[in-house]
Tab-separated table of C-alpha atoms in Angstrom:
chain	number	residue	atom	x	y	z
V	5	SER	CA	24.445	-18.014	10.071
V	6	VAL	CA	23.097	-14.858	8.527
V	7	GLN	CA	21.013	-13.108	11.150
V	8	LEU	CA	17.647	-12.525	9.468
V	9	PRO	CA	16.460	-8.964	9.987
V	10	ARG	CA	13.479	-9.218	12.300
V	11	HIS	CA	10.739	-7.613	10.248
V	12	ASP	CA	9.352	-5.449	13.018
V	13	GLU	CA	7.637	-2.967	10.703
V	14	LEU	CA	4.127	-3.150	9.266
E	1	MET	CA	9.076	2.901	17.176
E	2	ASN	CA	9.539	6.539	16.143
E	3	ILE	CA	7.229	9.387	15.279
E	4	PHE	CA	7.785	8.999	11.523
E	5	ARG	CA	6.781	5.350	11.534
E	6	LEU	CA	3.822	5.972	13.871
E	7	LEU	CA	2.583	8.856	11.681
E	8	GLY	CA	3.166	6.653	8.646
E	9	ASP	CA	1.104	3.810	10.065
E	10	MET	CA	-1.658	6.260	11.005
E	11	CYS	CA	-1.678	7.708	7.446
E	12	HIS	CA	-1.871	4.174	6.101
E	13	LEU	CA	-4.790	3.364	8.397
E	14	VAL	CA	-6.555	6.642	7.528
E	15	ALA	CA	-6.153	5.938	3.803
E	16	ILE	CA	-7.622	2.455	4.105
E	17	ILE	CA	-10.516	3.718	6.252
E	18	ILE	CA	-11.224	6.642	3.870
E	19	LEU	CA	-11.548	4.223	0.962
E	20	PHE	CA	-13.636	1.685	2.861
E	21	LEU	CA	-16.054	4.340	4.166
E	22	LYS	CA	-16.297	6.009	0.751
E	23	ILE	CA	-17.394	2.762	-0.867
E	24	TRP	CA	-19.584	1.705	2.055
E	25	ARG	CA	-21.447	5.027	2.412
E	26	SER	CA	-21.790	5.842	-1.285
E	27	LYS	CA	-22.608	2.169	-1.934
E	28	SER	CA	-20.469	2.511	-5.015
E	29	CYS	CA	-16.931	1.687	-6.055
E	30	ALA	CA	-17.030	3.751	-9.260
E	31	GLY	CA	-13.564	4.995	-10.144
E	32	ILE	CA	-11.902	2.544	-7.766
E	33	SER	CA	-9.480	-0.063	-9.106
E	34	GLY	CA	-10.501	-3.433	-7.694
E	35	LYS	CA	-7.226	-4.829	-9.010
E	36	SER	CA	-5.169	-2.531	-6.798
E	37	GLN	CA	-7.254	-3.521	-3.782
E	38	VAL	CA	-6.732	-7.209	-4.518
E	39	LEU	CA	-2.989	-6.565	-4.806
E	40	PHE	CA	-2.997	-4.776	-1.440
E	41	ALA	CA	-4.868	-7.688	0.155
E	42	LEU	CA	-2.177	-9.963	-1.329
E	43	VAL	CA	0.562	-7.674	0.046
E	44	PHE	CA	-0.852	-7.911	3.559
E	45	THR	CA	-1.470	-11.657	3.309
E	46	THR	CA	2.069	-12.483	2.200
E	47	ARG	CA	3.649	-10.009	4.617
E	48	TYR	CA	1.688	-10.802	7.765
E	49	LEU	CA	2.027	-14.576	7.789
E	50	ASP	CA	4.362	-14.073	10.741
E	51	LEU	CA	1.283	-13.156	12.748
E	52	PHE	CA	1.321	-16.745	13.865
E	53	THR	CA	5.045	-17.301	14.206
E	54	SER	CA	6.542	-14.197	15.828
E	55	PHE	CA	5.112	-11.710	18.295
E	56	ILE	CA	6.576	-8.197	17.989
E	57	SER	CA	4.145	-6.101	20.070
E	58	VAL	CA	0.438	-5.693	20.739
E	59	TYR	CA	0.418	-2.663	18.421
E	60	ASN	CA	2.084	-4.667	15.635
E	61	THR	CA	-0.325	-7.571	15.955
E	62	VAL	CA	-3.448	-5.409	16.240
E	63	MET	CA	-2.502	-3.235	13.228
E	64	LYS	CA	-1.769	-6.305	11.091
E	65	VAL	CA	-5.190	-7.766	11.870
E	66	VAL	CA	-6.907	-4.414	11.215
E	67	PHE	CA	-5.127	-3.982	7.866
E	68	LEU	CA	-5.960	-7.539	6.799
E	69	VAL	CA	-9.628	-7.251	7.770
E	70	LEU	CA	-10.114	-3.850	6.089
E	71	ALA	CA	-8.257	-4.946	2.946
E	72	TYR	CA	-10.400	-8.047	2.475
E	73	ALA	CA	-13.563	-6.166	3.455
E	74	THR	CA	-12.798	-3.578	0.742
E	75	VAL	CA	-12.228	-6.300	-1.860
E	76	TYR	CA	-15.521	-7.881	-0.761
E	77	LEU	CA	-17.369	-4.561	-1.225
E	78	ILE	CA	-15.921	-4.082	-4.708
E	79	TYR	CA	-16.273	-7.580	-6.137
E	80	LEU	CA	-19.321	-8.829	-4.294
E	81	ARG	CA	-21.467	-6.293	-2.425
E	82	PHE	CA	-21.360	-3.414	-4.932
E	83	ARG	CA	-20.040	-5.268	-7.965
E	84	SER	CA	-22.660	-3.652	-10.222
E	85	THR	CA	-20.928	-0.306	-9.673
E	86	TYR	CA	-17.439	-1.646	-10.411
E	87	ASN	CA	-15.982	-0.173	-13.630
E	88	SER	CA	-14.209	-3.335	-14.768
E	89	GLU	CA	-13.729	-1.953	-18.282
E	90	SER	CA	-11.763	1.021	-16.925
E	91	ASP	CA	-9.809	-1.196	-14.529
E	92	SER	CA	-7.869	-2.763	-17.369
E	93	PHE	CA	-4.276	-2.802	-16.085
E	94	ARG	CA	-2.595	-6.153	-16.815
E	95	VAL	CA	-1.623	-7.163	-13.248
E	96	GLU	CA	0.275	-10.179	-14.564
E	97	PHE	CA	2.855	-7.654	-15.803
E	98	LEU	CA	3.359	-6.782	-12.138
E	99	LEU	CA	3.017	-10.191	-10.487
E	100	VAL	CA	5.469	-12.099	-12.676
E	101	PRO	CA	8.446	-9.700	-12.391
E	102	VAL	CA	7.778	-9.125	-8.667
E	103	ALA	CA	7.602	-12.879	-8.000
E	104	GLY	CA	10.728	-13.504	-10.056
E	105	LEU	CA	12.682	-10.728	-8.335
E	106	SER	CA	11.649	-11.950	-4.869
E	107	PHE	CA	13.313	-15.282	-5.672
E	108	LEU	CA	16.448	-13.572	-6.981
E	109	GLU	CA	16.918	-10.723	-4.519
E	110	ASN	CA	16.078	-11.596	-0.930
E	111	TYR	CA	17.745	-11.883	2.482
E	112	ALA	CA	17.297	-15.644	2.673
E	113	PHE	CA	15.909	-18.371	0.454
E	114	ALA	CA	13.262	-19.363	2.987
E	115	PRO	CA	9.492	-19.475	2.352
E	116	LEU	CA	8.450	-16.777	4.853
E	117	GLU	CA	11.353	-14.560	3.804
E	118	ILE	CA	10.597	-14.878	0.077
E	119	LEU	CA	6.913	-14.155	0.737
E	120	TRP	CA	7.888	-11.092	2.793
E	121	THR	CA	10.171	-9.912	-0.037
E	122	PHE	CA	7.379	-10.539	-2.557
E	123	SER	CA	5.036	-8.383	-0.461
E	124	ILE	CA	7.576	-5.547	-0.296
E	125	TYR	CA	8.176	-5.535	-4.061
E	126	LEU	CA	4.458	-5.935	-4.799
E	127	GLU	CA	3.465	-3.058	-2.541
E	128	SER	CA	5.697	-0.684	-4.500
E	129	VAL	CA	3.684	-1.307	-7.697
E	130	ALA	CA	0.247	-2.233	-6.280
E	131	ILE	CA	-1.157	1.277	-6.776
E	132	LEU	CA	-0.354	1.327	-10.516
E	133	PRO	CA	-3.723	-0.118	-11.644
E	134	GLN	CA	-5.474	2.650	-9.665
E	135	LEU	CA	-3.246	5.417	-11.074
E	136	PHE	CA	-3.656	3.919	-14.563
E	137	MET	CA	-7.460	3.891	-14.129
E	138	ILE	CA	-7.430	7.589	-13.199
E	139	THR	CA	-5.362	8.475	-16.274
E	140	LYS	CA	-7.753	6.370	-18.374
E	141	THR	CA	-10.940	7.979	-17.034
E	142	GLY	CA	-9.207	11.383	-16.913
E	143	GLU	CA	-10.652	12.241	-13.512
E	144	ALA	CA	-10.936	11.136	-9.880
E	145	GLU	CA	-13.415	12.028	-7.149
E	146	SER	CA	-11.823	14.213	-4.504
E	147	ILE	CA	-12.332	11.534	-1.815
E	148	THR	CA	-10.312	9.115	-3.966
E	149	THR	CA	-7.519	11.673	-4.228
E	150	HIS	CA	-7.458	12.058	-0.433
E	151	TYR	CA	-7.182	8.262	-0.172
E	152	LEU	CA	-4.203	8.335	-2.573
E	153	PHE	CA	-2.622	11.270	-0.767
E	154	PHE	CA	-2.536	9.474	2.594
E	155	LEU	CA	-1.459	6.228	0.944
E	156	GLY	CA	1.462	7.978	-0.761
E	157	LEU	CA	2.318	9.959	2.371
E	158	TYR	CA	2.537	6.787	4.508
E	159	ARG	CA	5.481	5.332	2.589
E	160	ALA	CA	7.148	8.761	2.311
E	161	LEU	CA	7.012	8.911	6.135
E	162	TYR	CA	8.497	5.411	6.233
E	163	LEU	CA	11.465	6.755	4.257
E	164	ALA	CA	11.976	9.296	7.049
E	165	ASN	CA	11.576	6.443	9.567
E	166	TRP	CA	14.397	4.499	7.852
E	167	VAL	CA	16.697	7.537	7.873
E	168	TRP	CA	15.933	7.980	11.570
E	169	ARG	CA	16.484	4.271	12.359
E	170	TYR	CA	19.730	4.241	10.384
E	171	HIS	CA	21.116	7.134	12.418
E	172	THR	CA	19.781	6.058	15.800
E	173	GLU	CA	20.121	2.272	15.711
E	174	GLY	CA	22.135	1.508	12.566
E	175	PHE	CA	19.077	-0.274	11.150
E	176	PHE	CA	19.082	-0.530	7.355
E	177	ASP	CA	16.671	-2.738	5.440
E	178	GLN	CA	17.896	-2.313	1.864
E	179	ILE	CA	15.025	-4.202	0.178
E	180	ALA	CA	12.371	-2.175	2.014
E	181	VAL	CA	14.183	1.139	1.445
E	182	VAL	CA	14.756	0.673	-2.299
E	183	SER	CA	11.165	-0.488	-2.805
E	184	GLY	CA	9.877	2.353	-0.641
E	185	VAL	CA	11.716	4.913	-2.763
E	186	VAL	CA	10.322	3.409	-5.982
E	187	GLN	CA	6.820	3.306	-4.463
E	188	THR	CA	6.958	6.951	-3.380
E	189	ILE	CA	8.306	8.060	-6.770
E	190	PHE	CA	5.205	6.588	-8.436
E	191	TYR	CA	3.108	9.055	-6.384
E	192	CYS	CA	5.116	12.172	-7.319
E	193	ASP	CA	3.024	12.925	-10.386
E	194	PHE	CA	-0.135	12.439	-8.347
E	195	PHE	CA	1.159	14.612	-5.486
E	196	TYR	CA	1.807	17.428	-7.973
E	197	LEU	CA	-1.754	17.229	-9.316
E	198	TYR	CA	-3.135	16.864	-5.776
E	199	PHE	CA	-1.471	20.032	-4.498
E	200	THR	CA	-2.135	22.089	-7.629
E	201	LYS	CA	-5.695	20.906	-8.328
E	202	VAL	CA	-7.502	19.321	-5.435
E	203	LEU	CA	-6.200	21.541	-2.641
E	204	ARG	CA	-7.051	24.575	-4.778
E	205	GLY	CA	-10.638	23.621	-3.984
E	206	SER	CA	-11.441	22.474	-7.507
E	207	GLY	CA	-12.982	19.361	-5.919
E	208	LYS	CA	-12.601	16.801	-8.673
E	209	MET	CA	-9.154	16.090	-10.029
E	210	THR	CA	-9.335	16.270	-13.801
E	211	LEU	CA	-6.184	15.307	-15.608
E	212	PRO	CA	-4.875	17.712	-18.291
């Protein structure tokens, strides 16, 4: 499955 | 985390605090676009829903809460506490012209057709245009108090620093968030005209920024 980019930025 | 992103977050925090304190201490929101502040509160709300679902770091969580609280507190000051000083007639930008395209695009161009992901994408696209009502209001009134220009300077600088952060992350960890980068470039471009006026007018000590 497409690895969702972990939104680790504000 | 890298220095560009940390400096960017600090500029963002400084901008939000400058605006909040300006309104709170002068007990007036004259010259401030309430519409832009509502859009920013919406940006934070749709972007930080993951506060409850994923923990990144203490810093990340604390900053999200601080941004949300200050954003809503600023909207409260403008529309409730000091509403008699709000120039609603000058704050006439049609925000529906921003919300509809941004909402439509977030359904078309996103990383995944999932609720949280579409809301995150919406917040990224919305943030790139959220300042337009404020910039439009300044062109309409033809001037801005110097404190408002400092607010805009730090707000514009924050996303410019994020561009540097994305270059850094691309070269050090191969990280590339296309949606955030493209929106960040668009957002920073909207400030270019303001930056020019800021450096040529405000920093020359002329205090107010009066548009030609």
